[in-house]
């Protein structure tokens, strides 16, 4: 039987590209999105065979719904070989604006609590089976904080730390935890950005590299690699230089802008 991959946030962008990458490699798919009917229509438009693709409607912010989707997947399709927690949102905030604190709460509910809840149904069964991979989609934005990106950067920094902690917990049970940190990928999420995006990568190219990194069992991988070099250099910059470098950089759109 071919491998089974479970992907959240599969209704657009990186999630769809990963789904097609795995499908073309012969894998079975378990795809999750808030709007299940739209995801089902997309799967049909792509001519994905029904016996190789199942769709589950769940919002990762709803812990009962997303853990329930994982349990339904296990019951209907079996325990996945790879679980990719890809669902995420990106929106700018201004912490001086009271309403933006609620926006930040929503970002963390999606990008962090939703990621942990996505993994939860699979951890113990994978550990008992002594195989599998849990994949967290982080971002190079999690390596240093950018003005106007406080919610997104801090949430993705938390993804990196969370996956690192989980990796240590799962290692004795031979379950891999892989952290993928995309740079700028051409998706609906990034097309609204109002600043330059160096090394912009097509979603299908990203998916091919991510597929290889997951197969390799990489603990952490920045894609594309050029952004990894940039991220490491930024991490080494003294704070005064870093602040000067980003002075005047356009801020990310806030909600409603």
Coordinates of C-alpha atoms in Angstrom, one line a residue:
X1 CA 0.0 0.0 0.0
X2 CA 1.3 3.5 -0.9
X3 CA 2.2 6.0 1.8
X4 CA -0.5 8.3 3.3
X5 CA 0.1 12.0 3.9
X6 CA -2.2 14.2 6.0
X7 CA -2.0 17.9 5.1
X8 CA -3.8 20.9 6.8
X9 CA -4.3 24.1 5.0
X10 CA -4.7 22.2 1.8
X11 CA -7.2 24.6 0.1
X12 CA -4.6 26.9 -1.4
X13 CA -0.9 27.9 -1.8
X14 CA 1.7 25.6 -0.3
X15 CA -0.9 23.1 0.9
X16 CA -2.2 22.5 -2.5
X17 CA 1.3 22.3 -4.0
X18 CA 2.3 19.7 -1.4
X19 CA -0.8 17.7 -2.1
X20 CA -0.1 17.5 -5.8
X21 CA 3.6 16.7 -5.1
X22 CA 2.7 13.7 -2.9
X23 CA -0.1 12.6 -5.2
X24 CA 2.2 12.5 -8.3
X25 CA 4.7 10.6 -6.2
X26 CA 2.1 7.8 -5.7
X27 CA 1.0 8.7 -2.2
X28 CA -2.6 8.7 -0.8
X29 CA -3.9 12.0 0.5
X30 CA -5.8 13.1 3.6
X31 CA -6.5 16.8 3.0
X32 CA -7.9 19.2 5.6
X33 CA -9.3 22.7 5.2
X34 CA -12.0 24.9 6.8
X35 CA -14.0 25.0 3.6
X36 CA -14.2 21.3 2.8
X37 CA -16.6 21.7 -0.2
X38 CA -14.1 24.0 -1.9
X39 CA -11.3 21.6 -1.3
X40 CA -13.4 18.7 -2.6
X41 CA -14.2 20.7 -5.8
X42 CA -10.5 21.4 -6.3
X43 CA -9.6 17.8 -5.8
X44 CA -12.2 16.8 -8.4
X45 CA -10.9 19.5 -10.8
X46 CA -7.4 18.0 -10.5
X47 CA -8.8 14.6 -11.3
X48 CA -7.5 13.1 -8.0
X49 CA -8.8 9.6 -7.7
X50 CA -11.4 9.3 -4.9
X51 CA -9.8 6.1 -3.6
X52 CA -6.5 8.0 -3.1
X53 CA -7.8 11.3 -1.8
X54 CA -10.1 12.0 1.2
X55 CA -11.1 15.5 2.3
X56 CA -11.9 16.5 5.9
X57 CA -13.5 19.8 6.8
X58 CA -12.1 21.3 10.0
X59 CA -10.8 24.6 11.4
X60 CA -7.4 24.2 13.1
X61 CA -8.5 26.9 15.6
X62 CA -11.3 24.5 16.8
X63 CA -9.4 21.9 18.8
X64 CA -12.3 19.5 18.9
X65 CA -12.8 19.7 15.1
X66 CA -9.1 19.4 14.1
X67 CA -8.4 16.5 16.5
X68 CA -11.6 14.9 15.4
X69 CA -10.4 15.2 11.7
X70 CA -7.2 13.4 12.7
X71 CA -9.2 10.6 14.4
X72 CA -11.5 10.3 11.4
X73 CA -8.5 10.0 9.1
X74 CA -7.1 7.2 11.2
X75 CA -10.4 5.4 11.2
X76 CA -11.1 5.8 7.5
X77 CA -7.6 5.6 5.9
X78 CA -5.3 4.3 8.6
X79 CA -2.4 6.0 10.4
X80 CA -0.6 8.5 8.1
X81 CA 3.1 8.1 7.4
X82 CA 3.6 11.9 7.2
X83 CA 1.5 14.6 8.9
X84 CA 2.1 18.2 7.6
X85 CA 0.8 21.0 9.8
X86 CA 0.7 23.6 7.1
X87 CA -2.4 25.8 8.0
X88 CA -1.4 29.3 9.0
X89 CA -2.3 32.9 8.6
X90 CA -0.1 36.0 8.2
X91 CA -1.3 39.6 9.0
X92 CA 0.4 42.7 10.3
X93 CA -0.4 44.2 13.6
X94 CA 0.3 47.4 15.6
X95 CA 0.5 46.6 19.3
X96 CA -0.6 50.1 20.1
X97 CA -4.0 49.4 18.6
X98 CA -6.2 47.5 21.1
X99 CA -8.1 45.6 18.3
X100 CA -4.8 44.2 16.9
X101 CA -4.3 42.3 20.2
X102 CA -7.3 40.2 19.2
X103 CA -5.7 39.7 15.8
X104 CA -2.5 38.5 17.4
X105 CA -4.6 36.0 19.5
X106 CA -6.1 34.6 16.3
X107 CA -2.7 34.3 14.7
X108 CA -1.4 32.2 17.6
X109 CA -4.6 30.2 17.8
X110 CA -4.0 29.2 14.1
X111 CA -0.3 29.0 13.8
X112 CA 0.6 27.4 17.2
X113 CA -2.3 25.9 19.0
X114 CA -3.7 24.7 15.7
X115 CA -0.3 23.1 14.8
X116 CA -0.1 21.2 18.2
X117 CA -3.8 20.1 17.9
X118 CA -3.1 18.9 14.3
X119 CA -0.3 16.6 15.6
X120 CA -2.0 15.4 18.8
X121 CA -4.1 12.5 17.4
X122 CA -1.1 11.0 15.7
X123 CA 1.7 11.2 18.2
X124 CA 0.9 8.2 20.4
X125 CA -0.1 5.9 17.5
X126 CA 3.1 6.9 15.6
X127 CA 5.2 6.3 18.7
X128 CA 3.6 2.9 19.3
X129 CA 4.2 2.0 15.6
X130 CA 7.8 3.5 15.9
X131 CA 7.6 5.3 12.6
X132 CA 6.2 8.4 11.0
X133 CA 7.1 12.1 10.4
X134 CA 5.4 15.1 11.9
X135 CA 6.2 18.2 9.8
X136 CA 5.7 21.8 11.0
X137 CA 5.7 24.6 8.5
X138 CA 7.5 27.5 10.1
X139 CA 9.0 30.5 8.2
X140 CA 12.3 32.3 8.0
X141 CA 10.3 35.2 9.5
X142 CA 10.6 33.2 12.8
X143 CA 14.3 33.7 12.9
X144 CA 14.3 37.5 13.6
X145 CA 11.5 39.9 14.4
X146 CA 10.4 42.3 11.6
X147 CA 8.7 45.6 12.3
X148 CA 4.9 45.3 11.7
X149 CA 5.2 41.5 11.7
X150 CA 5.2 41.0 15.5
X151 CA 2.3 38.4 15.5
X152 CA 3.5 36.4 12.5
X153 CA 7.3 36.4 13.4
X154 CA 6.7 35.5 17.0
X155 CA 4.2 32.7 16.1
X156 CA 6.7 31.2 13.6
X157 CA 9.5 31.5 16.1
X158 CA 7.2 29.5 18.5
X159 CA 6.7 26.9 15.7
X160 CA 10.4 26.4 15.5
X161 CA 10.9 26.0 19.2
X162 CA 7.8 23.8 19.6
X163 CA 9.0 21.4 16.9
X164 CA 12.4 21.3 18.4
X165 CA 10.9 20.3 21.7
X166 CA 8.7 17.7 20.1
X167 CA 11.6 16.3 18.2
X168 CA 13.4 15.5 21.4
X169 CA 10.3 13.8 22.8
X170 CA 9.7 11.7 19.7
X171 CA 13.2 10.7 19.0
X172 CA 13.3 7.7 21.4
X173 CA 10.2 6.3 19.6
X174 CA 11.8 6.7 16.1
X175 CA 9.2 9.3 15.1
X176 CA 10.8 12.1 13.1
X177 CA 9.9 15.8 13.6
X178 CA 10.8 18.0 10.6
X179 CA 10.7 21.8 10.6
X180 CA 10.4 23.4 7.2
X181 CA 11.0 27.2 7.1
X182 CA 9.9 28.7 3.8
X183 CA 11.3 31.9 2.5
X184 CA 9.1 33.9 0.1
X185 CA 6.8 31.5 -1.8
X186 CA 4.5 32.8 -4.5
X187 CA 1.1 32.2 -3.0
X188 CA -2.1 34.2 -2.3
X189 CA -0.6 34.9 1.2
X190 CA 2.5 36.7 -0.2
X191 CA 1.0 38.4 -3.2
X192 CA -0.4 41.1 -0.9
X193 CA 3.0 42.0 0.5
X194 CA 4.1 45.6 -0.3
X195 CA 7.8 45.1 0.0
X196 CA 10.5 43.3 -2.0
X197 CA 10.7 39.5 -1.7
X198 CA 14.1 38.2 -2.5
X199 CA 14.5 34.7 -4.0
X200 CA 10.7 34.4 -4.5
X201 CA 10.0 30.8 -5.3
X202 CA 7.1 29.1 -7.1
X203 CA 4.9 26.9 -4.8
X204 CA 5.4 23.8 -6.9
X205 CA 9.2 24.2 -6.7
X206 CA 9.0 24.7 -2.9
X207 CA 6.8 21.5 -2.7
X208 CA 9.4 19.5 -4.5
X209 CA 12.2 20.6 -2.2
X210 CA 10.0 20.1 0.9
X211 CA 9.1 16.6 -0.2
X212 CA 12.8 15.8 -0.5
X213 CA 13.6 17.3 2.9
X214 CA 10.8 15.3 4.6
X215 CA 12.0 12.1 2.9
X216 CA 15.5 12.8 4.1
X217 CA 14.3 13.2 7.6
X218 CA 15.9 16.6 7.9
X219 CA 15.4 18.1 11.3
X220 CA 15.3 21.7 10.0
X221 CA 15.4 23.0 6.4
X222 CA 15.1 26.5 5.0
X223 CA 13.7 26.6 1.4
X224 CA 15.0 28.1 -0.8
X225 CA 18.6 27.6 0.6
X226 CA 19.5 31.2 -0.3
X227 CA 17.1 32.5 2.3
X228 CA 18.8 30.2 4.8
X229 CA 22.0 32.0 4.2
X230 CA 20.3 35.4 4.5
X231 CA 18.6 34.3 7.7
X232 CA 21.8 33.2 9.3
X233 CA 23.5 36.4 8.4
X234 CA 20.6 38.4 9.9
X235 CA 20.8 36.4 13.0
X236 CA 24.5 37.3 13.4
X237 CA 23.9 41.0 12.9
X238 CA 24.2 43.2 16.1
X239 CA 20.9 44.6 17.0
X240 CA 21.9 48.2 16.2
X241 CA 22.9 47.2 12.6
X242 CA 19.8 45.0 12.2
X243 CA 17.5 47.9 13.3
X244 CA 19.2 50.3 11.0
X245 CA 18.9 47.9 8.1
X246 CA 15.1 47.6 8.5
X247 CA 14.5 51.3 9.2
X248 CA 11.8 52.5 6.9
X249 CA 10.9 49.1 5.5
X250 CA 7.2 48.9 4.6
X251 CA 5.1 47.1 7.2
X252 CA 2.9 44.2 6.5
X253 CA -0.8 44.9 5.9
X254 CA -2.9 45.0 9.0
X255 CA -6.3 43.4 9.0
X256 CA -8.7 45.5 6.9
X257 CA -6.0 47.4 5.0

